[in-house]
């Protein structure tokens, strides 16, 4: 806006567009490099201080799930299992409880099915 020369204005606008294009290309390259970073190796990259703690928590969770599994084997009431399901917070706990409910329902269905008639001996 400071100059009245149209040719100079065109050069300035062209330079501005070129700078904007370069900036856009840099942004796209930066985004692409973030998006396609190589995956980390399969072993844990946690810092050394947190690793034992996370390992201990994982072991505690496995122990709790094993205990829950033993408790579920004793329960024979679908309503009681449903109450436990609603109270459970962890995905793995809910998964175990749903499996126990399915097992009980399958056993109930098998119990209701008519028994095959024994054939009369000829």
Coordinates of C-alpha atoms in Angstrom, one line a residue:
X1 CA 0.0 0.0 0.0
X2 CA 3.0 2.3 0.4
X3 CA 3.8 2.3 -3.3
X4 CA 1.7 3.4 -6.3
X5 CA 3.8 1.5 -8.9
X6 CA 1.7 -1.5 -10.0
X7 CA 4.7 -3.6 -11.1
X8 CA 6.3 -3.2 -7.7
X9 CA 3.1 -4.1 -6.0
X10 CA 2.9 -7.3 -8.2
X11 CA 6.5 -8.2 -7.1
X12 CA 5.7 -7.7 -3.5
X13 CA 2.5 -9.7 -3.7
X14 CA 4.4 -12.5 -5.5
X15 CA 7.1 -12.5 -2.8
X16 CA 4.4 -12.7 -0.1
X17 CA 2.7 -15.6 -1.9
X18 CA 6.1 -17.4 -2.2
X19 CA 6.8 -16.9 1.5
X20 CA 3.4 -18.2 2.4
X21 CA 3.9 -21.2 0.1
X22 CA 7.3 -22.0 1.7
X23 CA 5.8 -21.7 5.2
X24 CA 3.0 -24.0 4.2
X25 CA 5.4 -26.6 2.8
X26 CA 7.5 -26.4 6.0
X27 CA 4.4 -27.0 8.1
X28 CA 3.4 -30.0 5.9
X29 CA 6.8 -31.5 6.1
X30 CA 6.9 -31.1 9.9
X31 CA 3.4 -32.7 10.2
X32 CA 4.5 -35.6 7.9
X33 CA 7.6 -36.2 9.9
X34 CA 5.6 -36.4 13.1
X35 CA 2.9 -38.6 11.5
X36 CA 5.2 -41.1 10.0
X37 CA 7.8 -41.5 12.7
X38 CA 9.2 -45.0 13.0
X39 CA 7.5 -47.1 15.6
X40 CA 9.4 -47.7 18.8
X41 CA 10.9 -51.1 19.2
X42 CA 8.8 -53.8 20.9
X43 CA 10.5 -53.6 24.2
X44 CA 9.4 -51.0 26.7
X45 CA 10.9 -47.6 26.5
X46 CA 9.8 -46.5 29.9
X47 CA 12.3 -44.7 32.1
X48 CA 14.0 -46.9 34.5
X49 CA 12.4 -45.5 37.6
X50 CA 8.8 -46.2 36.6
X51 CA 9.4 -49.7 35.1
X52 CA 9.4 -51.6 38.4
X53 CA 6.3 -49.8 39.6
X54 CA 4.4 -50.5 36.4
X55 CA 5.5 -54.2 36.5
X56 CA 4.4 -54.5 40.1
X57 CA 1.0 -53.0 39.3
X58 CA 0.6 -55.4 36.4
X59 CA 1.4 -58.3 38.7
X60 CA -1.1 -57.1 41.3
X61 CA -3.8 -56.8 38.6
X62 CA -3.1 -60.3 37.4
X63 CA -3.4 -61.6 41.0
X64 CA -6.6 -59.8 41.5
X65 CA -8.1 -61.2 38.3
X66 CA -7.1 -64.7 39.3
X67 CA -8.8 -64.3 42.7
X68 CA -11.9 -62.9 41.0
X69 CA -12.0 -65.8 38.6
X70 CA -12.0 -68.3 41.5
X71 CA -14.8 -66.3 43.2
X72 CA -16.9 -66.4 40.0
X73 CA -16.6 -70.1 39.8
X74 CA -18.5 -70.4 43.1
X75 CA -21.3 -68.0 42.3
X76 CA -24.3 -69.7 40.7
X77 CA -26.8 -66.8 40.6
X78 CA -26.9 -64.6 37.4
X79 CA -28.4 -61.7 39.4
X80 CA -25.5 -61.7 41.8
X81 CA -23.1 -61.8 38.9
X82 CA -25.0 -58.9 37.2
X83 CA -24.6 -56.8 40.4
X84 CA -20.8 -57.6 40.4
X85 CA -20.7 -56.5 36.7
X86 CA -22.3 -53.2 37.5
X87 CA -19.9 -52.6 40.3
X88 CA -16.8 -53.6 38.4
X89 CA -14.6 -50.8 37.0
X90 CA -11.8 -52.5 35.2
X91 CA -12.3 -53.9 31.7
X92 CA -10.7 -57.2 32.4
X93 CA -12.9 -57.7 35.5
X94 CA -16.0 -57.0 33.5
X95 CA -14.8 -59.4 30.8
X96 CA -14.4 -62.2 33.4
X97 CA -17.8 -61.6 34.9
X98 CA -19.6 -61.5 31.5
X99 CA -17.9 -64.9 30.7
X100 CA -19.2 -66.3 33.9
X101 CA -22.7 -65.0 33.2
X102 CA -22.6 -66.6 29.7
X103 CA -21.4 -69.9 31.2
X104 CA -24.3 -69.9 33.8
X105 CA -26.9 -69.1 31.2
X106 CA -25.6 -71.9 28.9
X107 CA -25.7 -74.3 31.8
X108 CA -29.3 -73.2 32.6
X109 CA -30.3 -73.7 28.9
X110 CA -28.7 -77.2 28.9
X111 CA -30.6 -78.0 32.1
X112 CA -33.9 -77.0 30.6
X113 CA -33.4 -79.0 27.4
X114 CA -35.3 -82.2 27.3
X115 CA -33.1 -85.3 27.8
X116 CA -32.9 -87.7 24.8
X117 CA -35.2 -90.6 25.3
X118 CA -33.4 -93.9 25.7
X119 CA -34.3 -96.4 23.0
X120 CA -36.1 -99.5 24.0
X121 CA -33.9 -102.5 23.8
X122 CA -35.2 -104.8 21.0

